[in-house]
mmCIF file of C-alpha atoms and ligand atoms in Angstrom:
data_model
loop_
_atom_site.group_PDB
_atom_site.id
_atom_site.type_symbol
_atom_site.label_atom_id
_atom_site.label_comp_id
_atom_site.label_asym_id
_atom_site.label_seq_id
_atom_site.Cartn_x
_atom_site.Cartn_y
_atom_site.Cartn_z
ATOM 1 C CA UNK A 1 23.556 9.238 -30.642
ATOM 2 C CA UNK A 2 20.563 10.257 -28.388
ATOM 3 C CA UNK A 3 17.871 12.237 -30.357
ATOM 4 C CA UNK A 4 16.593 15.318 -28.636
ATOM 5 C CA UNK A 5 13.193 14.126 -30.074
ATOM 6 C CA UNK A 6 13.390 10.969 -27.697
ATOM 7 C CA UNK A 7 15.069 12.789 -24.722
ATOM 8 C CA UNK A 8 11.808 15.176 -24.616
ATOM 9 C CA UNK A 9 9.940 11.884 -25.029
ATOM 10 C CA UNK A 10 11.650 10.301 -22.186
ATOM 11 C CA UNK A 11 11.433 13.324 -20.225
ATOM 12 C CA UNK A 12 7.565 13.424 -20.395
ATOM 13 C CA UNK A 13 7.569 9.916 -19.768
ATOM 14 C CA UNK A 14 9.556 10.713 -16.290
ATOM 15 C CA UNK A 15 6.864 13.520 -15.617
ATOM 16 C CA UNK A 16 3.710 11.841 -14.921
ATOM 17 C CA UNK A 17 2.916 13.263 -11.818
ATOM 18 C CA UNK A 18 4.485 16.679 -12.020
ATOM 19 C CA UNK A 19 2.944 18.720 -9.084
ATOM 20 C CA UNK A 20 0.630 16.416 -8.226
ATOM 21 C CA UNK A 21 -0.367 16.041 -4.747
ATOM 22 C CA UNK A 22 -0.034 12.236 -4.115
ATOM 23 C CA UNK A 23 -1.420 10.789 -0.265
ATOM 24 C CA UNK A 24 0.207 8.135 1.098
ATOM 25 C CA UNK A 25 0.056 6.414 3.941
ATOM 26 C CA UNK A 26 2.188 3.655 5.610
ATOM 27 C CA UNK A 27 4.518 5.413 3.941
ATOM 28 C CA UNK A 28 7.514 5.375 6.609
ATOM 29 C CA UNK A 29 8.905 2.215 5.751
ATOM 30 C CA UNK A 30 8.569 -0.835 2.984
ATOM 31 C CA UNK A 31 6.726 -0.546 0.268
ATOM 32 C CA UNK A 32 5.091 3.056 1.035
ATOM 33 C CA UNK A 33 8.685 4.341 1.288
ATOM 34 C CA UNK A 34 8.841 2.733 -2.350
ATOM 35 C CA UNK A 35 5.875 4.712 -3.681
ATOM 36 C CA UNK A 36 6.826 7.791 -2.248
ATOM 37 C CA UNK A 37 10.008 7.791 -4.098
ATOM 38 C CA UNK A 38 8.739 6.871 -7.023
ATOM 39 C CA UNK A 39 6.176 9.464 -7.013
ATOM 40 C CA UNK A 40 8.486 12.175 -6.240
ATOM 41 C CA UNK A 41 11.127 10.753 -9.080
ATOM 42 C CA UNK A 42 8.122 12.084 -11.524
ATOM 43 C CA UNK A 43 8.054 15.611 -10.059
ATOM 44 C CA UNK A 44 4.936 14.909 -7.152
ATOM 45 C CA UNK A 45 3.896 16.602 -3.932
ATOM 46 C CA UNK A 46 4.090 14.477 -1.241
ATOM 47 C CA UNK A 47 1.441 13.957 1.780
ATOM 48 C CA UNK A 48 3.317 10.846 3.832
ATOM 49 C CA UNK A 49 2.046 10.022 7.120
ATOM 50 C CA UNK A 50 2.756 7.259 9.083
ATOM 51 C CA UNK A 51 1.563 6.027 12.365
ATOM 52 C CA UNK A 52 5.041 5.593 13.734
ATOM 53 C CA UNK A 53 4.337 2.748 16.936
ATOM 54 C CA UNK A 54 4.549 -0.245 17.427
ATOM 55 C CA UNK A 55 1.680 -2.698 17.726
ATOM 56 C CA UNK A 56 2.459 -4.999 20.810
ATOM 57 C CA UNK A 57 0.676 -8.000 18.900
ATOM 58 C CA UNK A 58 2.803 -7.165 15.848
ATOM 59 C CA UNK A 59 5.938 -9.118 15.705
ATOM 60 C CA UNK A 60 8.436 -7.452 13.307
ATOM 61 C CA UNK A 61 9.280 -3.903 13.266
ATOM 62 C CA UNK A 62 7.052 -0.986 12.145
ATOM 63 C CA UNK A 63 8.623 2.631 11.111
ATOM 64 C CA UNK A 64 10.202 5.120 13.366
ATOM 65 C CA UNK A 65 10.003 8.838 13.559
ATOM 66 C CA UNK A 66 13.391 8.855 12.236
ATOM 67 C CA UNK A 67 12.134 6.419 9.129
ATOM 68 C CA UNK A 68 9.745 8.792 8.623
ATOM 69 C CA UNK A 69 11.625 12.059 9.203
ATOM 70 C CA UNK A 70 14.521 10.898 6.724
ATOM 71 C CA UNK A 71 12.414 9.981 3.587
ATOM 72 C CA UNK A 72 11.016 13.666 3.829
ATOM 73 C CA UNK A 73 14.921 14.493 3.641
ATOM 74 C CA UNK A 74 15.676 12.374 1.047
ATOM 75 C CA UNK A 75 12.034 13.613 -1.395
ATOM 76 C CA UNK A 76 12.985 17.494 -0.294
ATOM 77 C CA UNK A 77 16.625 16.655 -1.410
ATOM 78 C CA UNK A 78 15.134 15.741 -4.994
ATOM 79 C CA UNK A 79 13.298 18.911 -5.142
ATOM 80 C CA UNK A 80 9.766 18.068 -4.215
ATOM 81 C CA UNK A 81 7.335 19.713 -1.779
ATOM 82 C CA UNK A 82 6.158 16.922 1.018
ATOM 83 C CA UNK A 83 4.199 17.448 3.798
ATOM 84 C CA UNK A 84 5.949 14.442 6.611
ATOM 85 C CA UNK A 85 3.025 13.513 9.806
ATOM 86 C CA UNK A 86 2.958 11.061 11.886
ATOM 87 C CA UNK A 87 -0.737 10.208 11.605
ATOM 88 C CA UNK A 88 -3.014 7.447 12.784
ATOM 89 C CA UNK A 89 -4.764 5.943 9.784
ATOM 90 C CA UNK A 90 -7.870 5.046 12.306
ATOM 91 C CA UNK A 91 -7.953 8.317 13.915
ATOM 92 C CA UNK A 92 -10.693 10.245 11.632
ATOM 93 C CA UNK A 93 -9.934 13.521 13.458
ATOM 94 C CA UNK A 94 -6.235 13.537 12.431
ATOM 95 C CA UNK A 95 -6.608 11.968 9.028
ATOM 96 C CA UNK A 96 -8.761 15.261 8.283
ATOM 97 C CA UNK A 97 -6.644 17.867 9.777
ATOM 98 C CA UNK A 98 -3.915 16.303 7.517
ATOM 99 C CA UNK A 99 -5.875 16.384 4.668
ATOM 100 C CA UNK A 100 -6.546 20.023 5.537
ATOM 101 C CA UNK A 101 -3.329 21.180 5.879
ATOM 102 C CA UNK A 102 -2.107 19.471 2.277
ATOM 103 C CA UNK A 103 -5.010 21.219 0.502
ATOM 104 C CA UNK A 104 -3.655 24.694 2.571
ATOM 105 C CA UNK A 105 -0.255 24.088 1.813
ATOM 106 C CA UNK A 106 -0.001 21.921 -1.458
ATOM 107 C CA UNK A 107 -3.234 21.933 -3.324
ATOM 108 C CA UNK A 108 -6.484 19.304 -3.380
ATOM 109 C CA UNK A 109 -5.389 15.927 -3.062
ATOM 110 C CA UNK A 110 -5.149 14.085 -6.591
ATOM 111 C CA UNK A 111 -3.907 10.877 -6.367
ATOM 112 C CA UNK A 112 -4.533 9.012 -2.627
ATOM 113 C CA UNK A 113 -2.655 5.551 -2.258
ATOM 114 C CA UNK A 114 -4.117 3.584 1.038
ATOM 115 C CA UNK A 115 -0.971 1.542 1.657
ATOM 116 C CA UNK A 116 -0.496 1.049 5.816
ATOM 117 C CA UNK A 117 -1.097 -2.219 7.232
ATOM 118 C CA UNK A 118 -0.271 -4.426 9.497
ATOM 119 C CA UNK A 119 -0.870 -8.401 10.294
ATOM 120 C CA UNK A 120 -0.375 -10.542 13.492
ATOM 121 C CA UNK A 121 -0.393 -14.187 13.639
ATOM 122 C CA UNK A 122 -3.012 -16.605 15.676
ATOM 123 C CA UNK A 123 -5.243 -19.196 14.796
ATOM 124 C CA UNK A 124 -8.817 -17.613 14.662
ATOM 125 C CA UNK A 125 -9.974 -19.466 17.645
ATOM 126 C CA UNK A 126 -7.324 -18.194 19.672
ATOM 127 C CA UNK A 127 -6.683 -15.084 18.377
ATOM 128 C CA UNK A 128 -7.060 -12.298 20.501
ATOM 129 C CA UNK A 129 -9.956 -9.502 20.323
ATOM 130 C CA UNK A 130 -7.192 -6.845 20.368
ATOM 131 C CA UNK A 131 -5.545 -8.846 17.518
ATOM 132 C CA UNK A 132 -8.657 -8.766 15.994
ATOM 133 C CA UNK A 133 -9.536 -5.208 16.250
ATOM 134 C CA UNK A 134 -5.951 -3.835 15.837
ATOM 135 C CA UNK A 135 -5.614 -5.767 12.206
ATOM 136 C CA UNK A 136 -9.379 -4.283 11.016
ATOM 137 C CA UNK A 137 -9.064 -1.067 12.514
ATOM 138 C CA UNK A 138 -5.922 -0.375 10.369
ATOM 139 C CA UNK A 139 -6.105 -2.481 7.067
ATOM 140 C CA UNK A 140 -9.794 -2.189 6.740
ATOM 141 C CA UNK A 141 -11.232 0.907 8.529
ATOM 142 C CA UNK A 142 -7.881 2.838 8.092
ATOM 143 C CA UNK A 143 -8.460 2.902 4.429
ATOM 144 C CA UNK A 144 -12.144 3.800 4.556
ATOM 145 C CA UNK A 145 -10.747 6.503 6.754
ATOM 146 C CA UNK A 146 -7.947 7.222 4.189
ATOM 147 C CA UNK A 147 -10.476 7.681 1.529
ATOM 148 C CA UNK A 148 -12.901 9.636 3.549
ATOM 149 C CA UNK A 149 -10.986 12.114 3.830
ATOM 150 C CA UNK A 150 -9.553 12.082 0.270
ATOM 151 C CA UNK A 151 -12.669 12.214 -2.144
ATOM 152 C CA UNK A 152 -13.999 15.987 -0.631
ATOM 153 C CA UNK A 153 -11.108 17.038 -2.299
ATOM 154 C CA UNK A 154 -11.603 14.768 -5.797
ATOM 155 C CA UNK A 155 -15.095 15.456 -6.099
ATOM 156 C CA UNK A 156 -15.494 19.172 -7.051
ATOM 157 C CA UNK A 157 -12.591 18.887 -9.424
ATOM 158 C CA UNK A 158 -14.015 15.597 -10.913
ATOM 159 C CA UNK A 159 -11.043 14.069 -11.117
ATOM 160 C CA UNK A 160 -9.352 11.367 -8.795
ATOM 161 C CA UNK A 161 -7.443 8.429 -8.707
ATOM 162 C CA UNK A 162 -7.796 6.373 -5.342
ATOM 163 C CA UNK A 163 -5.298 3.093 -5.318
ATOM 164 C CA UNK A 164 -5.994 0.890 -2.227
ATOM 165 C CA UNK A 165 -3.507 -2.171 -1.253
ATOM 166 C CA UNK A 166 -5.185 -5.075 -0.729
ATOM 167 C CA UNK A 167 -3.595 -8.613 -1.201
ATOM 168 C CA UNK A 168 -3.246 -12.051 -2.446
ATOM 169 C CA UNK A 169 -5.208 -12.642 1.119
ATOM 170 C CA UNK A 170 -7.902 -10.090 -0.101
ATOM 171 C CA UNK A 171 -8.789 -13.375 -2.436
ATOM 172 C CA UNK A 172 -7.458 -16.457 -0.822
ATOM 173 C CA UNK A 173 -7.569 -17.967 2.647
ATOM 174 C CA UNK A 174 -4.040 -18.072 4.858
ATOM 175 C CA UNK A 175 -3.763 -20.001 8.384
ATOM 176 C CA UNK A 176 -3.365 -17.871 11.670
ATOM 177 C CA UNK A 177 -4.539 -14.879 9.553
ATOM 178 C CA UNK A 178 -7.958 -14.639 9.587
ATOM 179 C CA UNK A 179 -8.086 -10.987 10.676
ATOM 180 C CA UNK A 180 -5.971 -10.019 7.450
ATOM 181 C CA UNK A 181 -7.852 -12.053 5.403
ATOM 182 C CA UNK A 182 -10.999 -10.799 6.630
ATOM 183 C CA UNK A 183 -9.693 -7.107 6.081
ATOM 184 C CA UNK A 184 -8.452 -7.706 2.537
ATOM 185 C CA UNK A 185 -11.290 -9.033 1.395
ATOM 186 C CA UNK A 186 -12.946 -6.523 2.987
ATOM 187 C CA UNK A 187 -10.908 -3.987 1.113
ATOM 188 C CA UNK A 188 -11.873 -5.435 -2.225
ATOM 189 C CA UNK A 189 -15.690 -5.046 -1.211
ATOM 190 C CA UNK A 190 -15.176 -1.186 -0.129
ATOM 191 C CA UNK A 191 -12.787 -0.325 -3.225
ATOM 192 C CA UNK A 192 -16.118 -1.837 -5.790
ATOM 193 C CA UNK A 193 -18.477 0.360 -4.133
ATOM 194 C CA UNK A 194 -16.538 3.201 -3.996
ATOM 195 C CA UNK A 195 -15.845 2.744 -7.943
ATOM 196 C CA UNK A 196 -19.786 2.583 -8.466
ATOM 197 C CA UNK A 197 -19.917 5.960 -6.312
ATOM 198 C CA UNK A 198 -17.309 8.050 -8.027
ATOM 199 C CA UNK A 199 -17.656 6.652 -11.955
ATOM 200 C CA UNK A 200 -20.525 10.036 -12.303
ATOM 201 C CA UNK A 201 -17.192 11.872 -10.584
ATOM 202 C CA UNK A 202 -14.363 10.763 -13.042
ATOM 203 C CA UNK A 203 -12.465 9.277 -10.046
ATOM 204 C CA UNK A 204 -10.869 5.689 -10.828
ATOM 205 C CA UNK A 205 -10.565 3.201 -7.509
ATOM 206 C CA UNK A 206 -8.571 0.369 -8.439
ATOM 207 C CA UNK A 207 -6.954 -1.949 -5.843
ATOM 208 C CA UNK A 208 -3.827 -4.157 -5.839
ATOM 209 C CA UNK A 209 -3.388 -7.900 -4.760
ATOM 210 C CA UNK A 210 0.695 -8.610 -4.024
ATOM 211 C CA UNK A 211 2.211 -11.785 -3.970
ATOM 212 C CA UNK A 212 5.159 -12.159 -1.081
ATOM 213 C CA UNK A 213 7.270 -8.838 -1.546
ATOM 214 C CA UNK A 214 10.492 -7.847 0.351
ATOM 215 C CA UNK A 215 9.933 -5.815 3.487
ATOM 216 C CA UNK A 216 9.881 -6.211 7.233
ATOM 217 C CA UNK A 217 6.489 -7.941 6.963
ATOM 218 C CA UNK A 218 7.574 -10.643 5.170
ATOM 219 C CA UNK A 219 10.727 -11.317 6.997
ATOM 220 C CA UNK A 220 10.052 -12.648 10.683
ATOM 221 C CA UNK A 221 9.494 -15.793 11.853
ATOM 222 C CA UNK A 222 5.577 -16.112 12.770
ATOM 223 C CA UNK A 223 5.015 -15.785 8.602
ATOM 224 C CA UNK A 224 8.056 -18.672 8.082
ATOM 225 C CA UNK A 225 5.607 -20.477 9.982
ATOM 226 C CA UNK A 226 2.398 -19.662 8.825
ATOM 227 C CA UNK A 227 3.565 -20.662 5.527
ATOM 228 C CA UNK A 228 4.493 -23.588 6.518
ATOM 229 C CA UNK A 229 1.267 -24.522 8.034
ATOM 230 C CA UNK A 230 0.851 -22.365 11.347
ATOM 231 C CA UNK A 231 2.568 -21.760 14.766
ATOM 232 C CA UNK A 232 5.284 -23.928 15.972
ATOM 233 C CA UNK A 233 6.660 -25.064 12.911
ATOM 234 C CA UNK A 234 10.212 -23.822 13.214
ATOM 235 C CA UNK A 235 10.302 -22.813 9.540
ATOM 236 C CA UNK A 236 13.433 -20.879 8.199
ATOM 237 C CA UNK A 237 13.385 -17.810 5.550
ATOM 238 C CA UNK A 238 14.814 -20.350 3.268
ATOM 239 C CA UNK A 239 11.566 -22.361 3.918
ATOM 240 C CA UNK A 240 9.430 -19.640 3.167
ATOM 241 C CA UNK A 241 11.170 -18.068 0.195
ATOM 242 C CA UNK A 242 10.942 -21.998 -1.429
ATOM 243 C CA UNK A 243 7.368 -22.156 -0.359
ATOM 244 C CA UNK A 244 6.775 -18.763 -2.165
ATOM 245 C CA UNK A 245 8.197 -19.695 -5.370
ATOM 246 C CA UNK A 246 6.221 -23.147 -5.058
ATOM 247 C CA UNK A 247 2.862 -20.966 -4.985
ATOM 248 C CA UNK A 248 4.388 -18.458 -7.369
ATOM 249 C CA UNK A 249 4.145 -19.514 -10.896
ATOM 250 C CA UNK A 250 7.407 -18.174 -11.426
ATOM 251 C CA UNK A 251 9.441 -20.309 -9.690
ATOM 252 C CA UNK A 252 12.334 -18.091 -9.018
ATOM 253 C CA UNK A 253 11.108 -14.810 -7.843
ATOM 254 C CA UNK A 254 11.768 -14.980 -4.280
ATOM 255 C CA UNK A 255 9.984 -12.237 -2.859
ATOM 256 C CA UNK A 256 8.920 -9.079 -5.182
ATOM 257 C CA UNK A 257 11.025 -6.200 -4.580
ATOM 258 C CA UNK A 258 8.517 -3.051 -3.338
ATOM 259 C CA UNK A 259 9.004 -1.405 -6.494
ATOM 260 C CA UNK A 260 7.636 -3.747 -8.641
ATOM 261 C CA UNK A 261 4.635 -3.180 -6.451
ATOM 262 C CA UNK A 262 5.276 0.728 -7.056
ATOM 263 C CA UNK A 263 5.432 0.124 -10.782
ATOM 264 C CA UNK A 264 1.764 -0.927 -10.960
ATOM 265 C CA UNK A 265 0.800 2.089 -8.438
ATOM 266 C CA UNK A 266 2.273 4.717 -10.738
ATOM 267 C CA UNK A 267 0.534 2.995 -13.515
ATOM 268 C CA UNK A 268 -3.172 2.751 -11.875
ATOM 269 C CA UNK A 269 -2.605 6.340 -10.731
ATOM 270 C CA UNK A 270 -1.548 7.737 -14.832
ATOM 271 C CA UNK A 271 -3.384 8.340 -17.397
ATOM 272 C CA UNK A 272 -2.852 5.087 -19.226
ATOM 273 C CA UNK A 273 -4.618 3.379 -16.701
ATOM 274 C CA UNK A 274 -8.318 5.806 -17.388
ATOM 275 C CA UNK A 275 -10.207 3.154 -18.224
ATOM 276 C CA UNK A 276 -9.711 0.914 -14.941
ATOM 277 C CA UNK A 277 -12.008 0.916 -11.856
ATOM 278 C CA UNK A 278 -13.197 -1.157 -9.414
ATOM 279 C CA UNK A 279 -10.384 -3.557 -10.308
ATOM 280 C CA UNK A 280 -7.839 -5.870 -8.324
ATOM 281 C CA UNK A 281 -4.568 -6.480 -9.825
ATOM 282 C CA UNK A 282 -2.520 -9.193 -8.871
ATOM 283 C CA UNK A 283 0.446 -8.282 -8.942
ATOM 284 C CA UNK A 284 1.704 -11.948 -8.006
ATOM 285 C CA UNK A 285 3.896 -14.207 -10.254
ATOM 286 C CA UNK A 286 1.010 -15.514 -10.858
ATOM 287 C CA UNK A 287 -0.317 -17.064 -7.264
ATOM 288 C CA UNK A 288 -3.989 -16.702 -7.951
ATOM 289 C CA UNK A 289 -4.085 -18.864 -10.884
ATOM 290 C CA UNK A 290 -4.541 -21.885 -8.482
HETATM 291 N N1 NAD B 301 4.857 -7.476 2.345
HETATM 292 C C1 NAD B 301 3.998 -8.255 1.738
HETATM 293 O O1 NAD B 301 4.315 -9.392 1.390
HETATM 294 C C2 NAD B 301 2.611 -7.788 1.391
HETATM 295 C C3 NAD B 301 1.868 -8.564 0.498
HETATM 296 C C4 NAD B 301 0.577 -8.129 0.160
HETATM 297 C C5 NAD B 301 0.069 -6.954 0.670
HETATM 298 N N2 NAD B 301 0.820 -6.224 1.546
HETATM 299 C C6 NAD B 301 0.236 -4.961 2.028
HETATM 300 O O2 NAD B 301 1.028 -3.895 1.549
HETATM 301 C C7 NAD B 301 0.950 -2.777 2.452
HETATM 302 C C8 NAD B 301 2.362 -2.353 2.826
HETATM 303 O O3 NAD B 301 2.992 -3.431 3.498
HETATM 304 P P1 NAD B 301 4.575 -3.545 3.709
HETATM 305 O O4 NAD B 301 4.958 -4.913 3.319
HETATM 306 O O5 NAD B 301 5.244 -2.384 3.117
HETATM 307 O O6 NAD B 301 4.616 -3.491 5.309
HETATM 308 P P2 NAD B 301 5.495 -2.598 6.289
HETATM 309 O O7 NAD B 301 5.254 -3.120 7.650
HETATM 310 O O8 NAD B 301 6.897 -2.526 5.773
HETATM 311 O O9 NAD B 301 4.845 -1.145 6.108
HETATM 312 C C9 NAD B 301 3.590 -0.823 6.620
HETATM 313 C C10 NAD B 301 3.649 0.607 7.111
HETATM 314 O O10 NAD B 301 2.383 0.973 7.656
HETATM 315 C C11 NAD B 301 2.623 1.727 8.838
HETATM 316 N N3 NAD B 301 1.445 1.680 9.704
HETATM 317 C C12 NAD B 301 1.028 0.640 10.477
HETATM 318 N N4 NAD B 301 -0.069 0.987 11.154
HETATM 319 C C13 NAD B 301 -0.360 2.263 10.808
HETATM 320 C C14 NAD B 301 -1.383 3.163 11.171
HETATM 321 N N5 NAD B 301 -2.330 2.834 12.073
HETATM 322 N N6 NAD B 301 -1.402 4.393 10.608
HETATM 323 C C15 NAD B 301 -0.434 4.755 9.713
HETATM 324 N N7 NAD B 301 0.561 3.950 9.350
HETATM 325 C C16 NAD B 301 0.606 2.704 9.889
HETATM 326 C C17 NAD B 301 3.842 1.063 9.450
HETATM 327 O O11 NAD B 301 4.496 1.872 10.416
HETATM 328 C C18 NAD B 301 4.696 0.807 8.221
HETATM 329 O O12 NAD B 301 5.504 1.909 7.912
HETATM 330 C C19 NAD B 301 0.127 -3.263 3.631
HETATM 331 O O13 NAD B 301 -1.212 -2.861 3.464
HETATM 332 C C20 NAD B 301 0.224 -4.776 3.510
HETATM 333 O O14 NAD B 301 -0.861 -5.426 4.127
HETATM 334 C C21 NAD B 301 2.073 -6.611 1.916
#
């Protein structure tokens, strides 16, 4: 039989992040839509905004209204207060008056997980300048942006947690991505300063590197064949997924599921995880080994 000593433990467990206002963007679709869920699971308030378009260089699908729209249905359904926008991470303006409204209608943001991003493929000497720009403008200045408007509300409080996604590409090269790789990196550089600016604030920044995970990203053919050594290589999603578990340690993983991804988030962003900042976890069946 159950104890009621180690249901109230579990249920504590389950309520990390009661009424917590938690900021996340990108988080329409894939592995946003993971960490909203999660979040609200352990009692949160919700901020999602995604951008909602589609990128013409982009070439798999990006979230819908209607994405967007039903995972506000489905964390109101559980009980939780979200705020649902369709937001621009690179517009400054909008990412403000969002940030606005959750501190009017939820409370000061606590928690703040820069998630959007997107990728295109090219090799760097043919890639476009709109290719270029669209990739840095979201994945790099988009979470500047995201934070910007995040840490006014952290900083009187002295208390934050800020959890940007980076990737294995924020550490390693990858053909016909230079863009992304340039951004990720460039992610990693932004998310150590930031931890040397708000340590005197109690506010952790932490980052996280994933391996190959399970979303729309991952699943189109310009990545089959990036993998398998750039453009025009005709590789299949069978290609890729044995490819992945070649540069995987583990050599069965086939691509992470998002929520092992959210996992780590909702660790960074507890308690447990106080002593952390200015890291980047891998969170990669061990890729960056080698
Ligand atoms: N899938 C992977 O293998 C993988 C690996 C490592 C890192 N990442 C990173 O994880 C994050 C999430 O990726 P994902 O795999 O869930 O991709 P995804 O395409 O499923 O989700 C990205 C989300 O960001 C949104 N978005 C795009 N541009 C935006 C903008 N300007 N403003 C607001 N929202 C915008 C999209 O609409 C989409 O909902 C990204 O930063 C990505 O670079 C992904």
């Amino acid at each position: 039989m159950v104890s009621v000593v180690s249901i109230s433990v579990y249920q504590a467990a389950r309520q990390r992040f009661q009424q917590k206002v938690v900021f996340i963007t990108g988080a329409a679709h894939g592995m946003g839509r993971a960490h909203a869920l999660a979040f609200a699971r352990e009692g949160a308030r919700l901020v999602i905004c995604d951008a909602c378009r589609q990128y013409e260089s982009v070439p798999y699908p990006l979230a819908t209204p209607e994405e967007l729209a039903a995972l506000a249905g489905e964390i109101e359904g559980m009980g939780n207060a979200v705020i649902a926008a369709q937001c621009d991470v690179t517009d400054l303006a909008a990412m403000q008056a969002l940030a606005e409204r959750a501190r009017q209608e939820l409370g000061p943001i606590d928690i703040v997980i820069a998630n959007a991003g997107i990728y295109s493929f090219a090799p760097s000497w043919e890639m476009s300048e709109q290719q270029w720009d669209e990739t840095l403008n979201v994945d790099l200045k988009g979470v500047w942006i995201t934070c910007k408007v995040s840490i006014p509300h952290m900083l009187p409080r002295k208390s934050g947690k800020i959890i940007c996604i980076s990737s294995t590409a924020g550490v390693k090269g990858v053909h016909s991505l230079s863009h992304y790789v340039a951004a990720k990196h460039g992610v990693l550089g932004l998310v150590k300063t930031l931890a040397i600016e708000l340590a005197p604030y109690n506010i952790n920044v932490n980052a996280i590197c994933p391996t190959s995970v399970d979303t729309d990203m991952c699943k189109n053919q310009a990545i089959y064949d990036a993998f398998a050594g750039g453009p025009g290589q005709l590789a299949t999603y069978e290609h890729m997924l044995e490819l992945t578990n070649q540069i995987n340690l583990f050599p069965d993983r086939d691509l992470l599921p998002p929520q092992a991804i959210s996992e780590v988030v909702l660790w960074l962003a507890s308690d447990e995880a106080r002593h952390l900042t200015g890291s980047a976890i891998p969170v990669d069946a061990g890729y960056l080994t080698r």
